[in-house]
mmCIF file with all atom_site columns, C-alpha atoms in Angstrom:
data_model
loop_
_atom_site.group_PDB
_atom_site.id
_atom_site.type_symbol
_atom_site.label_atom_id
_atom_site.label_alt_id
_atom_site.label_comp_id
_atom_site.label_asym_id
_atom_site.label_entity_id
_atom_site.label_seq_id
_atom_site.pdbx_PDB_ins_code
_atom_site.Cartn_x
_atom_site.Cartn_y
_atom_site.Cartn_z
_atom_site.occupancy
_atom_site.B_iso_or_equiv
_atom_site.pdbx_formal_charge
_atom_site.auth_seq_id
_atom_site.auth_comp_id
_atom_site.auth_asym_id
_atom_site.auth_atom_id
_atom_site.pdbx_PDB_model_num
ATOM 1   C CA . MET N 1 1   ? -10.067 7.235   2.693   1.00 96.00 ? 1   MET N CA 1
ATOM 2   C CA . LEU N 1 2   ? -9.979  4.002   0.688   1.00 98.00 ? 2   LEU N CA 1
ATOM 3   C CA . HIS N 1 3   ? -11.363 5.872   -2.319  1.00 98.00 ? 3   HIS N CA 1
ATOM 4   C CA . THR N 1 4   ? -8.167  7.968   -2.396  1.00 98.00 ? 4   THR N CA 1
ATOM 5   C CA . ALA N 1 5   ? -5.931  4.886   -2.369  1.00 98.00 ? 5   ALA N CA 1
ATOM 6   C CA . TYR N 1 6   ? -8.105  3.165   -4.978  1.00 98.00 ? 6   TYR N CA 1
ATOM 7   C CA . ALA N 1 7   ? -7.819  6.174   -7.309  1.00 98.00 ? 7   ALA N CA 1
ATOM 8   C CA . GLU N 1 8   ? -4.032  5.881   -6.992  1.00 98.00 ? 8   GLU N CA 1
ATOM 9   C CA . ALA N 1 9   ? -4.203  2.178   -7.891  1.00 98.00 ? 9   ALA N CA 1
ATOM 10  C CA . VAL N 1 10  ? -6.208  2.986   -11.012 1.00 98.00 ? 10  VAL N CA 1
ATOM 11  C CA . ARG N 1 11  ? -3.705  5.719   -11.874 1.00 98.00 ? 11  ARG N CA 1
ATOM 12  C CA . GLY N 1 12  ? -0.829  3.262   -11.524 1.00 97.00 ? 12  GLY N CA 1
ATOM 13  C CA . GLU N 1 13  ? -2.469  0.770   -13.848 1.00 97.00 ? 13  GLU N CA 1
ATOM 14  C CA . SER N 1 14  ? -3.205  3.508   -16.393 1.00 97.00 ? 14  SER N CA 1
ATOM 15  C CA . GLU N 1 15  ? 0.543   4.269   -16.416 1.00 97.00 ? 15  GLU N CA 1
ATOM 16  C CA . GLY N 1 16  ? 1.345   0.629   -17.216 1.00 96.00 ? 16  GLY N CA 1
ATOM 17  C CA . GLY N 1 17  ? 2.155   -0.342  -13.633 1.00 96.00 ? 17  GLY N CA 1
ATOM 18  C CA . ILE N 1 18  ? 0.766   -2.611  -10.957 1.00 97.00 ? 18  ILE N CA 1
ATOM 19  C CA . PRO N 1 19  ? -2.593  -1.375  -9.605  1.00 98.00 ? 19  PRO N CA 1
ATOM 20  C CA . ILE N 1 20  ? -1.837  -0.891  -5.921  1.00 98.00 ? 20  ILE N CA 1
ATOM 21  C CA . GLY N 1 21  ? -2.467  2.473   -4.296  1.00 98.00 ? 21  GLY N CA 1
ATOM 22  C CA . ALA N 1 22  ? -1.967  4.001   -0.877  1.00 98.00 ? 22  ALA N CA 1
ATOM 23  C CA . ALA N 1 23  ? -2.514  7.193   1.073   1.00 98.00 ? 23  ALA N CA 1
ATOM 24  C CA . LEU N 1 24  ? -1.274  8.470   4.407   1.00 98.00 ? 24  LEU N CA 1
ATOM 25  C CA . PHE N 1 25  ? -3.787  10.360  6.524   1.00 98.00 ? 25  PHE N CA 1
ATOM 26  C CA . LEU N 1 26  ? -3.946  11.841  9.967   1.00 98.00 ? 26  LEU N CA 1
ATOM 27  C CA . ARG N 1 27  ? -6.580  10.099  12.090  1.00 97.00 ? 27  ARG N CA 1
ATOM 28  C CA . ASP N 1 28  ? -8.825  13.159  11.671  1.00 97.00 ? 28  ASP N CA 1
ATOM 29  C CA . GLY N 1 29  ? -8.958  12.490  7.916   1.00 97.00 ? 29  GLY N CA 1
ATOM 30  C CA . THR N 1 30  ? -6.401  15.083  6.825   1.00 98.00 ? 30  THR N CA 1
ATOM 31  C CA . LEU N 1 31  ? -4.603  13.762  3.756   1.00 98.00 ? 31  LEU N CA 1
ATOM 32  C CA . LEU N 1 32  ? -0.809  13.922  4.025   1.00 98.00 ? 32  LEU N CA 1
ATOM 33  C CA . GLY N 1 33  ? 0.267   12.119  0.864   1.00 98.00 ? 33  GLY N CA 1
ATOM 34  C CA . THR N 1 34  ? -0.763  9.652   -1.820  1.00 98.00 ? 34  THR N CA 1
ATOM 35  C CA . GLY N 1 35  ? 1.109   7.184   -3.960  1.00 98.00 ? 35  GLY N CA 1
ATOM 36  C CA . HIS N 1 36  ? 0.970   4.114   -6.118  1.00 98.00 ? 36  HIS N CA 1
ATOM 37  C CA . ASN N 1 37  ? 3.216   1.230   -7.032  1.00 97.00 ? 37  ASN N CA 1
ATOM 38  C CA . GLN N 1 38  ? 5.732   2.542   -9.576  1.00 96.00 ? 38  GLN N CA 1
ATOM 39  C CA . ARG N 1 39  ? 8.159   -0.359  -9.795  1.00 95.00 ? 39  ARG N CA 1
ATOM 40  C CA . VAL N 1 40  ? 7.544   -0.666  -13.541 1.00 96.00 ? 40  VAL N CA 1
ATOM 41  C CA . GLN N 1 41  ? 7.179   3.008   -14.434 1.00 96.00 ? 41  GLN N CA 1
ATOM 42  C CA . ARG N 1 42  ? 10.356  4.138   -12.659 1.00 96.00 ? 42  ARG N CA 1
ATOM 43  C CA . ASP N 1 43  ? 12.304  0.876   -12.870 1.00 95.00 ? 43  ASP N CA 1
ATOM 44  C CA . ASP N 1 44  ? 12.624  1.044   -9.067  1.00 95.00 ? 44  ASP N CA 1
ATOM 45  C CA . PRO N 1 45  ? 11.912  -2.176  -7.152  1.00 92.00 ? 45  PRO N CA 1
ATOM 46  C CA . SER N 1 46  ? 11.513  -0.258  -3.881  1.00 93.00 ? 46  SER N CA 1
ATOM 47  C CA . LEU N 1 47  ? 8.805   2.106   -5.097  1.00 96.00 ? 47  LEU N CA 1
ATOM 48  C CA . HIS N 1 48  ? 5.757   0.367   -3.650  1.00 97.00 ? 48  HIS N CA 1
ATOM 49  C CA . ALA N 1 49  ? 2.490   2.251   -3.121  1.00 98.00 ? 49  ALA N CA 1
ATOM 50  C CA . GLU N 1 50  ? 2.972   2.664   0.622   1.00 98.00 ? 50  GLU N CA 1
ATOM 51  C CA . THR N 1 51  ? 6.523   3.953   0.272   1.00 97.00 ? 51  THR N CA 1
ATOM 52  C CA . ASP N 1 52  ? 5.415   6.382   -2.427  1.00 98.00 ? 52  ASP N CA 1
ATOM 53  C CA . ALA N 1 53  ? 2.598   7.730   -0.229  1.00 98.00 ? 53  ALA N CA 1
ATOM 54  C CA . PHE N 1 54  ? 4.962   7.952   2.748   1.00 98.00 ? 54  PHE N CA 1
ATOM 55  C CA . ARG N 1 55  ? 7.579   9.862   0.741   1.00 98.00 ? 55  ARG N CA 1
ATOM 56  C CA . ASN N 1 56  ? 4.951   12.206  -0.687  1.00 98.00 ? 56  ASN N CA 1
ATOM 57  C CA . ALA N 1 57  ? 3.586   12.946  2.783   1.00 98.00 ? 57  ALA N CA 1
ATOM 58  C CA . GLY N 1 58  ? 6.816   14.636  3.803   1.00 96.00 ? 58  GLY N CA 1
ATOM 59  C CA . ARG N 1 59  ? 8.750   14.511  7.006   1.00 95.00 ? 59  ARG N CA 1
ATOM 60  C CA . ARG N 1 60  ? 7.011   14.412  10.403  1.00 95.00 ? 60  ARG N CA 1
ATOM 61  C CA . ARG N 1 61  ? 8.409   14.038  13.871  1.00 95.00 ? 61  ARG N CA 1
ATOM 62  C CA . HIS N 1 62  ? 5.871   11.348  14.847  1.00 95.00 ? 62  HIS N CA 1
ATOM 63  C CA . TYR N 1 63  ? 3.545   9.055   12.911  1.00 97.00 ? 63  TYR N CA 1
ATOM 64  C CA . GLY N 1 64  ? 1.488   7.480   15.699  1.00 97.00 ? 64  GLY N CA 1
ATOM 65  C CA . ASP N 1 65  ? -1.473  9.679   14.761  1.00 97.00 ? 65  ASP N CA 1
ATOM 66  C CA . CYS N 1 66  ? -1.321  8.530   11.127  1.00 98.00 ? 66  CYS N CA 1
ATOM 67  C CA . VAL N 1 67  ? -3.293  5.952   9.173   1.00 98.00 ? 67  VAL N CA 1
ATOM 68  C CA . MET N 1 68  ? -1.786  4.215   6.155   1.00 98.00 ? 68  MET N CA 1
ATOM 69  C CA . VAL N 1 69  ? -4.588  3.277   3.783   1.00 98.00 ? 69  VAL N CA 1
ATOM 70  C CA . THR N 1 70  ? -3.668  0.769   1.096   1.00 98.00 ? 70  THR N CA 1
ATOM 71  C CA . THR N 1 71  ? -5.631  -1.170  -1.476  1.00 98.00 ? 71  THR N CA 1
ATOM 72  C CA . LEU N 1 72  ? -3.734  -4.393  -0.694  1.00 98.00 ? 72  LEU N CA 1
ATOM 73  C CA . SER N 1 73  ? -2.293  -6.018  2.409   1.00 98.00 ? 73  SER N CA 1
ATOM 74  C CA . PRO N 1 74  ? 1.198   -4.540  2.787   1.00 97.00 ? 74  PRO N CA 1
ATOM 75  C CA . CYS N 1 75  ? 4.137   -6.756  1.901   1.00 95.00 ? 75  CYS N CA 1
ATOM 76  C CA . TRP N 1 76  ? 6.903   -7.330  4.461   1.00 95.00 ? 76  TRP N CA 1
ATOM 77  C CA . TYR N 1 77  ? 8.847   -4.361  3.095   1.00 96.00 ? 77  TYR N CA 1
ATOM 78  C CA . CYS N 1 78  ? 5.903   -1.976  3.505   1.00 97.00 ? 78  CYS N CA 1
ATOM 79  C CA . SER N 1 79  ? 4.911   -3.559  6.807   1.00 98.00 ? 79  SER N CA 1
ATOM 80  C CA . GLY N 1 80  ? 8.442   -2.790  7.955   1.00 98.00 ? 80  GLY N CA 1
ATOM 81  C CA . LEU N 1 81  ? 7.942   0.854   6.991   1.00 98.00 ? 81  LEU N CA 1
ATOM 82  C CA . VAL N 1 82  ? 4.787   0.989   9.134   1.00 98.00 ? 82  VAL N CA 1
ATOM 83  C CA . ARG N 1 83  ? 6.677   -0.601  12.038  1.00 98.00 ? 83  ARG N CA 1
ATOM 84  C CA . GLN N 1 84  ? 9.848   1.476   11.647  1.00 97.00 ? 84  GLN N CA 1
ATOM 85  C CA . PHE N 1 85  ? 7.973   4.765   11.821  1.00 98.00 ? 85  PHE N CA 1
ATOM 86  C CA . ASN N 1 86  ? 5.308   3.611   14.298  1.00 98.00 ? 86  ASN N CA 1
ATOM 87  C CA . ILE N 1 87  ? 2.374   4.437   12.038  1.00 98.00 ? 87  ILE N CA 1
ATOM 88  C CA . GLY N 1 88  ? -0.594  3.906   14.346  1.00 98.00 ? 88  GLY N CA 1
ATOM 89  C CA . ALA N 1 89  ? -3.122  2.302   12.020  1.00 98.00 ? 89  ALA N CA 1
ATOM 90  C CA . VAL N 1 90  ? -3.399  0.547   8.674   1.00 98.00 ? 90  VAL N CA 1
ATOM 91  C CA . VAL N 1 91  ? -6.600  0.249   6.642   1.00 98.00 ? 91  VAL N CA 1
ATOM 92  C CA . ILE N 1 92  ? -6.421  -2.436  3.962   1.00 98.00 ? 92  ILE N CA 1
ATOM 93  C CA . GLY N 1 93  ? -8.732  -2.679  0.975   1.00 98.00 ? 93  GLY N CA 1
ATOM 94  C CA . GLU N 1 94  ? -8.214  -6.399  0.495   1.00 98.00 ? 94  GLU N CA 1
ATOM 95  C CA . SER N 1 95  ? -6.020  -9.344  1.407   1.00 98.00 ? 95  SER N CA 1
ATOM 96  C CA . THR N 1 96  ? -7.494  -11.968 -0.909  1.00 97.00 ? 96  THR N CA 1
ATOM 97  C CA . ASN N 1 97  ? -4.953  -11.581 -3.719  1.00 97.00 ? 97  ASN N CA 1
ATOM 98  C CA . PHE N 1 98  ? -2.041  -11.240 -1.292  1.00 96.00 ? 98  PHE N CA 1
ATOM 99  C CA . HIS N 1 99  ? -1.822  -11.666 2.464   1.00 96.00 ? 99  HIS N CA 1
ATOM 100 C CA . GLY N 1 100 ? 1.189   -9.653  3.538   1.00 93.00 ? 100 GLY N CA 1
ATOM 101 C CA . GLY N 1 101 ? 2.471   -8.665  6.957   1.00 96.00 ? 101 GLY N CA 1
ATOM 102 C CA . HIS N 1 102 ? -0.661  -7.174  8.462   1.00 97.00 ? 102 HIS N CA 1
ATOM 103 C CA . ASP N 1 103 ? -1.082  -9.943  11.076  1.00 97.00 ? 103 ASP N CA 1
ATOM 104 C CA . TRP N 1 104 ? 2.451   -9.199  12.291  1.00 98.00 ? 104 TRP N CA 1
ATOM 105 C CA . LEU N 1 105 ? 1.605   -5.504  12.522  1.00 98.00 ? 105 LEU N CA 1
ATOM 106 C CA . ALA N 1 106 ? -1.534  -6.276  14.529  1.00 98.00 ? 106 ALA N CA 1
ATOM 107 C CA . ASP N 1 107 ? 0.499   -8.461  16.878  1.00 97.00 ? 107 ASP N CA 1
ATOM 108 C CA . LEU N 1 108 ? 2.790   -5.456  17.443  1.00 97.00 ? 108 LEU N CA 1
ATOM 109 C CA . GLY N 1 109 ? -0.142  -3.259  18.438  1.00 97.00 ? 109 GLY N CA 1
ATOM 110 C CA . VAL N 1 110 ? -0.839  -1.490  15.138  1.00 98.00 ? 110 VAL N CA 1
ATOM 111 C CA . GLU N 1 111 ? -4.568  -0.998  14.611  1.00 98.00 ? 111 GLU N CA 1
ATOM 112 C CA . VAL N 1 112 ? -5.316  -3.031  11.462  1.00 98.00 ? 112 VAL N CA 1
ATOM 113 C CA . THR N 1 113 ? -8.611  -2.998  9.568   1.00 98.00 ? 113 THR N CA 1
ATOM 114 C CA . VAL N 1 114 ? -9.169  -5.248  6.546   1.00 98.00 ? 114 VAL N CA 1
ATOM 115 C CA . LEU N 1 115 ? -12.188 -4.081  4.551   1.00 98.00 ? 115 LEU N CA 1
ATOM 116 C CA . ASP N 1 116 ? -12.500 -6.935  2.024   1.00 96.00 ? 116 ASP N CA 1
ATOM 117 C CA . ASP N 1 117 ? -13.423 -4.336  -0.589  1.00 98.00 ? 117 ASP N CA 1
ATOM 118 C CA . GLN N 1 118 ? -14.639 -6.036  -3.767  1.00 98.00 ? 118 GLN N CA 1
ATOM 119 C CA . PRO N 1 119 ? -13.507 -3.302  -6.211  1.00 98.00 ? 119 PRO N CA 1
ATOM 120 C CA . CYS N 1 120 ? -9.958  -3.515  -4.783  1.00 98.00 ? 120 CYS N CA 1
ATOM 121 C CA . THR N 1 121 ? -10.011 -7.308  -5.067  1.00 98.00 ? 121 THR N CA 1
ATOM 122 C CA . ASP N 1 122 ? -11.380 -7.231  -8.613  1.00 98.00 ? 122 ASP N CA 1
ATOM 123 C CA . LEU N 1 123 ? -8.904  -4.596  -9.845  1.00 98.00 ? 123 LEU N CA 1
ATOM 124 C CA . LEU N 1 124 ? -5.842  -6.546  -8.764  1.00 97.00 ? 124 LEU N CA 1
ATOM 125 C CA . SER N 1 125 ? -7.282  -9.957  -9.618  1.00 97.00 ? 125 SER N CA 1
ATOM 126 C CA . ALA N 1 126 ? -7.905  -8.872  -13.209 1.00 98.00 ? 126 ALA N CA 1
ATOM 127 C CA . PHE N 1 127 ? -4.365  -7.492  -13.406 1.00 97.00 ? 127 PHE N CA 1
ATOM 128 C CA . ILE N 1 128 ? -2.867  -10.744 -12.060 1.00 97.00 ? 128 ILE N CA 1
ATOM 129 C CA . THR N 1 129 ? -4.803  -12.729 -14.667 1.00 97.00 ? 129 THR N CA 1
ATOM 130 C CA . ARG N 1 130 ? -3.482  -10.510 -17.478 1.00 97.00 ? 130 ARG N CA 1
ATOM 131 C CA . HIS N 1 131 ? 0.101   -10.139 -16.156 1.00 96.00 ? 131 HIS N CA 1
ATOM 132 C CA . PRO N 1 132 ? 1.054   -13.119 -13.962 1.00 95.00 ? 132 PRO N CA 1
ATOM 133 C CA . ASP N 1 133 ? 4.806   -12.765 -14.602 1.00 92.00 ? 133 ASP N CA 1
ATOM 134 C CA . LEU N 1 134 ? 4.830   -9.099  -13.606 1.00 92.00 ? 134 LEU N CA 1
ATOM 135 C CA . TRP N 1 135 ? 2.759   -9.870  -10.503 1.00 91.00 ? 135 TRP N CA 1
ATOM 136 C CA . ASN N 1 136 ? 5.103   -12.705 -9.480  1.00 88.00 ? 136 ASN N CA 1
ATOM 137 C CA . GLU N 1 137 ? 8.052   -10.354 -9.899  1.00 85.00 ? 137 GLU N CA 1
ATOM 138 C CA . ASP N 1 138 ? 6.349   -7.794  -7.682  1.00 82.00 ? 138 ASP N CA 1
ATOM 139 C CA . ILE N 1 139 ? 5.783   -10.242 -4.829  1.00 79.00 ? 139 ILE N CA 1
ATOM 140 C CA . GLY N 1 140 ? 9.210   -11.832 -5.189  1.00 72.00 ? 140 GLY N CA 1
ATOM 141 C CA . LEU N 1 141 ? 8.369   -15.175 -6.796  1.00 65.00 ? 141 LEU N CA 1
#
């Protein structure tokens, strides 16, 4: 599942954006939707990877049987999306470059798995080195 989110991150970077990707799956592995951070490409500060994947997944009555897979620990905005819609689990590629709201989600009973995936860490780390101002804008600094 992380491979799908990672491919989205690479796609986002190839479009000139921030390399963060996400995908929403059912627990059985059925892919519902994918997305990537498009804040730069669409000039939309709310278009984070998780929100893009969520929007692309389409409407469902319940999300408890869903897993949000993301290449980076979700920010407070995206953590709020997981909480608001009661997404049952979050799989995170890495939290080295940014430690978002995943501890809060775990405290609320969301199943959280941090993989410490080196390719995810390296992809974003290289981007931050090349584009520190854009990265700081993305995380609200």
